[in-house]
Coordinates of C-alpha atoms in Angstrom, one line a residue:
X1 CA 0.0 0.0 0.0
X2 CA 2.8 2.3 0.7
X3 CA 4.9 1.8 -2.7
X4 CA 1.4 2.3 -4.4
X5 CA 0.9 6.0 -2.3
X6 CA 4.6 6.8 -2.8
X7 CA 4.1 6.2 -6.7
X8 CA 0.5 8.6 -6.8
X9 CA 2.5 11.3 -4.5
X10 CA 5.2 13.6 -6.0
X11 CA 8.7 13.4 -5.3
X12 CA 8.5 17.1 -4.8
X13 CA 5.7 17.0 -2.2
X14 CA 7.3 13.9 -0.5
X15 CA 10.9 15.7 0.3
X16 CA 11.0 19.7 -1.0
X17 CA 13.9 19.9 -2.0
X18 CA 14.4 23.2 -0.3
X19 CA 14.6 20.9 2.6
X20 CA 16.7 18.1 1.7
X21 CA 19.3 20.5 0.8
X22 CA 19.5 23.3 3.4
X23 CA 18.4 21.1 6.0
X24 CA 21.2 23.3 8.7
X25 CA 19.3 25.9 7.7
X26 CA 15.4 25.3 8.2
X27 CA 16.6 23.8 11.6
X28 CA 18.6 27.4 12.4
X29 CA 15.0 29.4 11.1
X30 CA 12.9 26.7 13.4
X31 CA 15.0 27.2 16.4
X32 CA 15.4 31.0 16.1
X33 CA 11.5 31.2 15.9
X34 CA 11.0 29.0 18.7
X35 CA 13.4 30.9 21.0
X36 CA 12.0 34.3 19.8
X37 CA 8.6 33.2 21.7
X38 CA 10.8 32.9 24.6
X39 CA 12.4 35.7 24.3
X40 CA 10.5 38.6 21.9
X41 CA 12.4 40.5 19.5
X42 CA 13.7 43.8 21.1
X43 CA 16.3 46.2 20.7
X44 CA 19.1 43.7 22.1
X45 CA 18.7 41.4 19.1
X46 CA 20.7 43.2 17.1
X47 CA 23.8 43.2 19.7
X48 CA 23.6 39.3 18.4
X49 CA 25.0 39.7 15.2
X50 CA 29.0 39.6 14.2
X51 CA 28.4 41.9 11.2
X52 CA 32.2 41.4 10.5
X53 CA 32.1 37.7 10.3
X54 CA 29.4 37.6 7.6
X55 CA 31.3 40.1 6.1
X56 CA 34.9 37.9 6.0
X57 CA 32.6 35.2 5.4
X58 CA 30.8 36.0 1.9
X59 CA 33.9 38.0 0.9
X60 CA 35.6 34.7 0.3
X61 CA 33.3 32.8 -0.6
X62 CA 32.5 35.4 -3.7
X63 CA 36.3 35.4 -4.5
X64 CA 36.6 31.6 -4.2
X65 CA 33.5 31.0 -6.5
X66 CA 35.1 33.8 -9.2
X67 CA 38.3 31.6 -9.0
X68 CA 36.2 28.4 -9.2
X69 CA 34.6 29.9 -12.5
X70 CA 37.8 30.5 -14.2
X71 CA 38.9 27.0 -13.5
X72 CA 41.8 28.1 -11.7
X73 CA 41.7 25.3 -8.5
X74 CA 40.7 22.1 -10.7
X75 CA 43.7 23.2 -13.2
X76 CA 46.3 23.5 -10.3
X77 CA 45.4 20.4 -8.5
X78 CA 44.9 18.3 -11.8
X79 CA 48.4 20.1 -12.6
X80 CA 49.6 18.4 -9.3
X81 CA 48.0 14.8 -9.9
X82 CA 49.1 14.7 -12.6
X83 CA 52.8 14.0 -12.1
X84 CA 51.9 11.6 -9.9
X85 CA 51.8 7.5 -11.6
X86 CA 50.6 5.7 -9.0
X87 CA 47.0 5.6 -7.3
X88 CA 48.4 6.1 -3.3
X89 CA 50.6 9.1 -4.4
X90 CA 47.7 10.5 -6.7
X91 CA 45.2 9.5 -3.5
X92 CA 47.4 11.4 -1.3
X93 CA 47.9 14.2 -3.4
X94 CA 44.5 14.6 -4.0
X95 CA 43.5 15.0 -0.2
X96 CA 46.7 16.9 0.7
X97 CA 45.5 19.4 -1.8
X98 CA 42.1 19.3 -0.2
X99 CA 44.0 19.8 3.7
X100 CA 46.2 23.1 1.7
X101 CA 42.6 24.2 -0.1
X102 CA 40.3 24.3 3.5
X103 CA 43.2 26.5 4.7
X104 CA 43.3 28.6 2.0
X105 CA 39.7 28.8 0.7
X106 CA 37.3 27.7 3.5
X107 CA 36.5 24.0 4.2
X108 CA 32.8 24.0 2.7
X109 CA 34.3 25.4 -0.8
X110 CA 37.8 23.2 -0.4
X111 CA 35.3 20.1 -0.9
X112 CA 32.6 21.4 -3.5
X113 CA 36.0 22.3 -5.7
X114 CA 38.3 18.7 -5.2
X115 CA 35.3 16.6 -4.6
X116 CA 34.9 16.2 -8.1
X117 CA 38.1 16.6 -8.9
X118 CA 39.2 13.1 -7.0
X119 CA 35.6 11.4 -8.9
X120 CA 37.0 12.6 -11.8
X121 CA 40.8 10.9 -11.2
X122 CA 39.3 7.6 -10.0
X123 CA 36.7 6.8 -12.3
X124 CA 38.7 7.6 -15.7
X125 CA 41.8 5.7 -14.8
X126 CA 39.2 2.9 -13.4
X127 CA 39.9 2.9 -9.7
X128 CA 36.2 3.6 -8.3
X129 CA 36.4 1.2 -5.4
X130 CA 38.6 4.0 -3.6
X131 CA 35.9 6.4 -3.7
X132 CA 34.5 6.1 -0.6
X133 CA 37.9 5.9 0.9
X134 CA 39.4 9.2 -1.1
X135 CA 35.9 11.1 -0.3
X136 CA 35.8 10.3 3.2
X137 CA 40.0 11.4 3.5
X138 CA 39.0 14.5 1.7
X139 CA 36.5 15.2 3.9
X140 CA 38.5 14.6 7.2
X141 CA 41.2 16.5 5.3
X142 CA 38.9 19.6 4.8
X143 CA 37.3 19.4 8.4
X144 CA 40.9 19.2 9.9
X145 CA 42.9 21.3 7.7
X146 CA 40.9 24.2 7.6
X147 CA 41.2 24.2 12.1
X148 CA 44.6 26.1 11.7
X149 CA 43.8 29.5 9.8
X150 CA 40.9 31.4 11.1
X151 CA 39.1 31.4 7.8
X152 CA 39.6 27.9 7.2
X153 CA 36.0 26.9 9.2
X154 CA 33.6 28.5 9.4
X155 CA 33.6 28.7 12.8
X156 CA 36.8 29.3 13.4
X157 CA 35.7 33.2 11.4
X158 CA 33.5 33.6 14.3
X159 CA 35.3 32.7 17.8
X160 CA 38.7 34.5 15.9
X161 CA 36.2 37.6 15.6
X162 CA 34.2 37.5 18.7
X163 CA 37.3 36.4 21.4
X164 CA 40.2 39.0 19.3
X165 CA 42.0 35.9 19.2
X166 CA 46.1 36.9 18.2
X167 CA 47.1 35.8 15.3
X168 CA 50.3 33.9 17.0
X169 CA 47.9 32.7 19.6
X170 CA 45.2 31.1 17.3
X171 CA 48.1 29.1 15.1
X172 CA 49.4 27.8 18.5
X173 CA 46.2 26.6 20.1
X174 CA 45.4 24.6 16.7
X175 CA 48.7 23.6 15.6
X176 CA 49.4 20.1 18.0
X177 CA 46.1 18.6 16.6
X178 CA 46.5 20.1 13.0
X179 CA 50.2 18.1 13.0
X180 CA 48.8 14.9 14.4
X181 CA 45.5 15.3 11.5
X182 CA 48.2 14.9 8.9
X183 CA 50.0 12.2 10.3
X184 CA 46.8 10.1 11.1
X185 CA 45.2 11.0 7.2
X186 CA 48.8 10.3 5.6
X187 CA 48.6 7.1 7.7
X188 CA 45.5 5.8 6.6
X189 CA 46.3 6.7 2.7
X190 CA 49.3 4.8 3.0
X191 CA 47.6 1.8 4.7
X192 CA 44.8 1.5 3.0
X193 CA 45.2 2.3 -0.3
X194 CA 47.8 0.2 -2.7
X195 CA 50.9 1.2 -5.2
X196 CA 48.8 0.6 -7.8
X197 CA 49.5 2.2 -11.8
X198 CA 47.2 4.7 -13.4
X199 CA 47.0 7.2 -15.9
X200 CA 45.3 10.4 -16.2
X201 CA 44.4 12.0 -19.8
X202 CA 45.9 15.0 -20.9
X203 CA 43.6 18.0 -21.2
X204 CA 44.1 21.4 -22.3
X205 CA 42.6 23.7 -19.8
X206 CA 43.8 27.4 -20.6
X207 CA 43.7 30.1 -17.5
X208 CA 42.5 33.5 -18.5
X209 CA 45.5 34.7 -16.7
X210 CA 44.3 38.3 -16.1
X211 CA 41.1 37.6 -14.6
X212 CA 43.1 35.0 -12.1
X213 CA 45.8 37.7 -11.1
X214 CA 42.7 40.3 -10.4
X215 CA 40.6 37.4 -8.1
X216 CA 44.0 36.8 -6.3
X217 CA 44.2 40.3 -5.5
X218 CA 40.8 40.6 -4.3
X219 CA 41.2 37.0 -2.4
X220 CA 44.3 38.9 -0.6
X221 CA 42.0 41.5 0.1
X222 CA 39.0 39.2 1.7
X223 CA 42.5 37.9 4.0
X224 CA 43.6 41.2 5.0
X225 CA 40.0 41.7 6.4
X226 CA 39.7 38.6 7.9
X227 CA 43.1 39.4 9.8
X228 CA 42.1 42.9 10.7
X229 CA 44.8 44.4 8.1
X230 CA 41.9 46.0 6.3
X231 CA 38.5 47.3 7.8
X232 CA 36.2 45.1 7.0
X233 CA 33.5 47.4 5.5
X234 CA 36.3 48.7 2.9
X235 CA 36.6 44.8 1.5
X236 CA 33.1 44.8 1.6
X237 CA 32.5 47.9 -0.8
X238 CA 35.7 46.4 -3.2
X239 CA 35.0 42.8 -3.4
X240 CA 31.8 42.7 -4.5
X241 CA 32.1 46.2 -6.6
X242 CA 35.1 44.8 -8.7
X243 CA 33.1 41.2 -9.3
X244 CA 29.5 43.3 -10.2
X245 CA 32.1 44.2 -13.4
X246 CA 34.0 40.9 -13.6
X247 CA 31.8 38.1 -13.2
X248 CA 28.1 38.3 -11.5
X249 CA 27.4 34.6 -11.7
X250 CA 30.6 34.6 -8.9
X251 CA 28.1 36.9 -6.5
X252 CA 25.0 34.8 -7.2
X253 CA 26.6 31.6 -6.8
X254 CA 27.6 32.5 -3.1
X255 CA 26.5 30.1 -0.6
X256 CA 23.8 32.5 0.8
X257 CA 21.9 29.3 2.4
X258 CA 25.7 29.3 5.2
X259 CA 25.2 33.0 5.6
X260 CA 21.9 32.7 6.5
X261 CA 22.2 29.6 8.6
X262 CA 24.8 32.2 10.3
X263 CA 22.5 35.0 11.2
X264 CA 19.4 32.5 12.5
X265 CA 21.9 30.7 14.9
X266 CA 22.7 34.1 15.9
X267 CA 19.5 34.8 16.9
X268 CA 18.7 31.2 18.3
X269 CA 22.5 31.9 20.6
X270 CA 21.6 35.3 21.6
X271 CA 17.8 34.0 22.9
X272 CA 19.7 31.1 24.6
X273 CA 21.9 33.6 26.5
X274 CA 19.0 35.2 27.5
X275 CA 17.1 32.5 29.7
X276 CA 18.5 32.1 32.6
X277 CA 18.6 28.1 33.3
X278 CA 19.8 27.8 30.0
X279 CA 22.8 29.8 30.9
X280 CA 23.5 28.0 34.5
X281 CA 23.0 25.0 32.6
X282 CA 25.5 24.9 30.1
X283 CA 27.9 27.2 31.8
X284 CA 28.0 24.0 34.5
X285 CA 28.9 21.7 32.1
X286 CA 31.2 23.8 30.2
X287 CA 33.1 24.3 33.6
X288 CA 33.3 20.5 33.7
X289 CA 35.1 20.0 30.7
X290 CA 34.5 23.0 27.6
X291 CA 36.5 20.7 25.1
X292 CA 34.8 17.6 25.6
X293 CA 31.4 18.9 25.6
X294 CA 32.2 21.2 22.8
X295 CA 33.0 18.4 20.8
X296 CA 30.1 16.3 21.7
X297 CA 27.5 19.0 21.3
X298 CA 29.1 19.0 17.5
X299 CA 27.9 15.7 16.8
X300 CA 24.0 16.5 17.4
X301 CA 24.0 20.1 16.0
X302 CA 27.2 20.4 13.7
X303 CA 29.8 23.0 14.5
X304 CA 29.1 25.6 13.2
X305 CA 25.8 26.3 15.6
X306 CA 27.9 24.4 19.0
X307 CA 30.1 27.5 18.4
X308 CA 28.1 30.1 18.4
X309 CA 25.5 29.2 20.7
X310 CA 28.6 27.7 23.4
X311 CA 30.2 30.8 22.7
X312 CA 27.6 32.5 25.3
X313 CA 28.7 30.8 28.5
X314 CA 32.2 30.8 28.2
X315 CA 35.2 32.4 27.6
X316 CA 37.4 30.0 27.6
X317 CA 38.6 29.9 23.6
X318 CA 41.6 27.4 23.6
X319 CA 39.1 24.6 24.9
X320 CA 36.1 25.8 22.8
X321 CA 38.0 26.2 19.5
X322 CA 39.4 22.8 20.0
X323 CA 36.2 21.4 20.8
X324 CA 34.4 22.7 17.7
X325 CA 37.1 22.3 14.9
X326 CA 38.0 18.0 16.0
X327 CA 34.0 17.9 16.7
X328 CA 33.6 18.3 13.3
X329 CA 34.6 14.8 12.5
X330 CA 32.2 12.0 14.1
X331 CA 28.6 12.0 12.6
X332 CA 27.4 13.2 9.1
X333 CA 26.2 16.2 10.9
X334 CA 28.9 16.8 12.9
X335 CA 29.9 19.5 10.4
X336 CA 28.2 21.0 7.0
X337 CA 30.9 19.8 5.1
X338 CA 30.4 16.0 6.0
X339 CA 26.9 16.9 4.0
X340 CA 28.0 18.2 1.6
X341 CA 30.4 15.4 0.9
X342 CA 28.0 12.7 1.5
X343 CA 25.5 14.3 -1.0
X344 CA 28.2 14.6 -3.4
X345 CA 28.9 10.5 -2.7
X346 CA 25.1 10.0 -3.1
X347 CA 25.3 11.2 -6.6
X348 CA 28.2 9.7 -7.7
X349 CA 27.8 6.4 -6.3
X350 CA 23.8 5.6 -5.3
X351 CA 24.3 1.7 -4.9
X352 CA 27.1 1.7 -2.2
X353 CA 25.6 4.4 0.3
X354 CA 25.2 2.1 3.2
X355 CA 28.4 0.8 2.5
X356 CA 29.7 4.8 2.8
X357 CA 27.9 5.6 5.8
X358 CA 29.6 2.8 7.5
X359 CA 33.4 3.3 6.5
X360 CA 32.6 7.5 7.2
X361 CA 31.7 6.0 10.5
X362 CA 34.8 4.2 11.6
X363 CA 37.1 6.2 10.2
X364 CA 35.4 9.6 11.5
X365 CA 35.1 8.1 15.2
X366 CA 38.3 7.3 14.9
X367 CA 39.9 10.3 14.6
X368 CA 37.0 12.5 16.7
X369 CA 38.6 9.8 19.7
X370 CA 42.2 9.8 18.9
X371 CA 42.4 14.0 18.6
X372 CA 39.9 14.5 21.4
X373 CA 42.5 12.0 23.8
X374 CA 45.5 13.8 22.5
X375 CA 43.8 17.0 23.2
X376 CA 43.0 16.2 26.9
X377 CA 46.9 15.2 27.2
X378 CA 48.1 18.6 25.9
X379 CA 45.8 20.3 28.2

């Protein structure tokens, strides 16, 4: 009876896929409203906001999709694989270059650029059963790597802006688990995946090298604001100015549905801050241990929402940053970008998704426990 109802029903009335794909989001609008009956809307909401971390935030990710337009990351890391003769080293290269991209270009954008990238490399020289393994690594990769530079996570944009974090400081705090994410991720590549030969095909991509040297000025520009070289509201008049001239798709293809998801946990943090046994409660257990249940609270409502709404009862940094950035790995909503690799796995590969789930699993738990031990040592 069910098949025959799911055949008469539309797909579209079954899952909107409004939901299905900005599922972080419709829960941020659901709990903002819910909080706002708790707490009406008043003058103090707009002391909620981090203006200058929605700022950083769509300044990069405009410049990284104007890049991403021109081709310019999927010809320098195909420029990189393809040296490499043998499918570990290409394997490895590929998620290396995903750990270097989250840095550089935000974790979320890092994966929707090399994600296809690595599908491309496997399934032309014939070596889809690593899929799952390289999409999984590259997710890990992009999770972990981005943890060092305060633009890397989204996250990370937002304690580095609301605690004035130093520069020095932030790279120190991070650096121990960053270190130990490479060795575990090189580790895994080299056990799991075999010296086995492969060939890429040649391709002539050609870089409209003008238009590159311009987006890499105006990515320098979106990192002086993020490190407070450059008011922010000066980037914010240039960046999206010079692109209005040089490529408009760039501005519209802007993850608006992250920004968004942004300014309703906002609102959903700064309600929670509000009630009182809401505060007691969660500043008690964040006196118990703020990295542990940092990183657990990651696992039921992703990162980027533990560190905002945790953000409001304490103020210690060091714990909470580490808590949020090695919380991301775990479950697939431990962090946006485990979505946004599993729907990217969903599409590539629909018959082995169960099989997926189970290896992100093991090998996510694995490091989530590993980094969160190592971290407990340090502190």
């Amino acid at each position: 009876m069910s098949k025959v109802l799911a055949k008469k029903i539309p797909a579209k009335i079954q899952i909107p896929g409004f939901l299905k794909e900005n599922a972080v989001l419709v829960i941020a609008i659901i709990a903002a409203l819910l909080t706002s009956f708790i707490v009406p809307p008043d003058a103090k909401y707009l002391e909620y906001f981090d203006f200058k971390t929605l700022s950083c935030l769509f300044c990069v990710l405009a410049v990284v999709c104007a890049l991403r337009n021109v081709k310019f990351f999927y010809t320098l890391a195909r420029q990189i694989v393809r040296k490499f003769k043998n499918a570990r080293i290409a394997i490895l290269a590929l998620v290396y270059i995903t750990f270097i991209g989250s840095m550089l270009i935000a974790n979320d954008m890092a994966l929707l650029t090399f994600l296809p990238l690595g599908y491309f490399i496997l399934s032309t020289t014939k070596k889809e059963k690593y899929l799952a393994f390289t999409f999984i690594m590259q997710n890990i990769a992009a999770n972990l790597g981005g943890m060092l530079t305060p633009f890397g996570n989204p996250q990370n944009l937002y304690l580095y802006s609301k605690f004035n974090i130093p520069d020095g400081e932030f790279v120190r705090i991070m650096f121990p688990p960053f270190i130990l994410a490479i060795a575990l991720i090189t580790l895994c590549c080299l056990i799991f995946v075999k010296k086995e030969a492969l060939e890429i095909e040649e391709s002539d991509v050609k870089l409209p090298i003008g238009r590159v040297a311009i987006y890499l000025a105006l990515f320098a520009v979106a990192i002086m604001m993020v490190f407070r070289f450059m008011p922010y509201q000066v980037g914010l008049i240039i960046i999206p100015l010079a692109l209005i001239f040089l490529d408009k798709k760039a501005l519209m293809q802007v993850d608006y549905g992250l920004l968004f998801t942004f300014v309703f946990f906002f609102i959903f943090a700064g309600n929670m801050g509000r009630i009182d046994t809401v505060r007691d409660f969660f500043s008690y257990l964040l006196n118990i241990n703020t990295l542990v249940f940092s990183a657990l609270s990651c696992q039921v409502i992703s990162n980027v929402p533990s560190a905002i709404l945790l953000s409001q009862f304490t103020d210690n940094y060091r714990e909470l940053l580490l808590g949020v950035n090695i919380g991301g790995a775990g479950t697939l909503i431990a962090s946006l970008a485990s979505l946004i690799t599993f729907k990217e796995y969903t599409k590539q590969d629909p018959d082995h998704v169960k099989e997926y789930v189970v290896k992100f699993s093991l090998f996510n738990f694995g490091f989530l426990i590993t980094l969160t031990l190592f971290c407990l040592i340090l502190l």
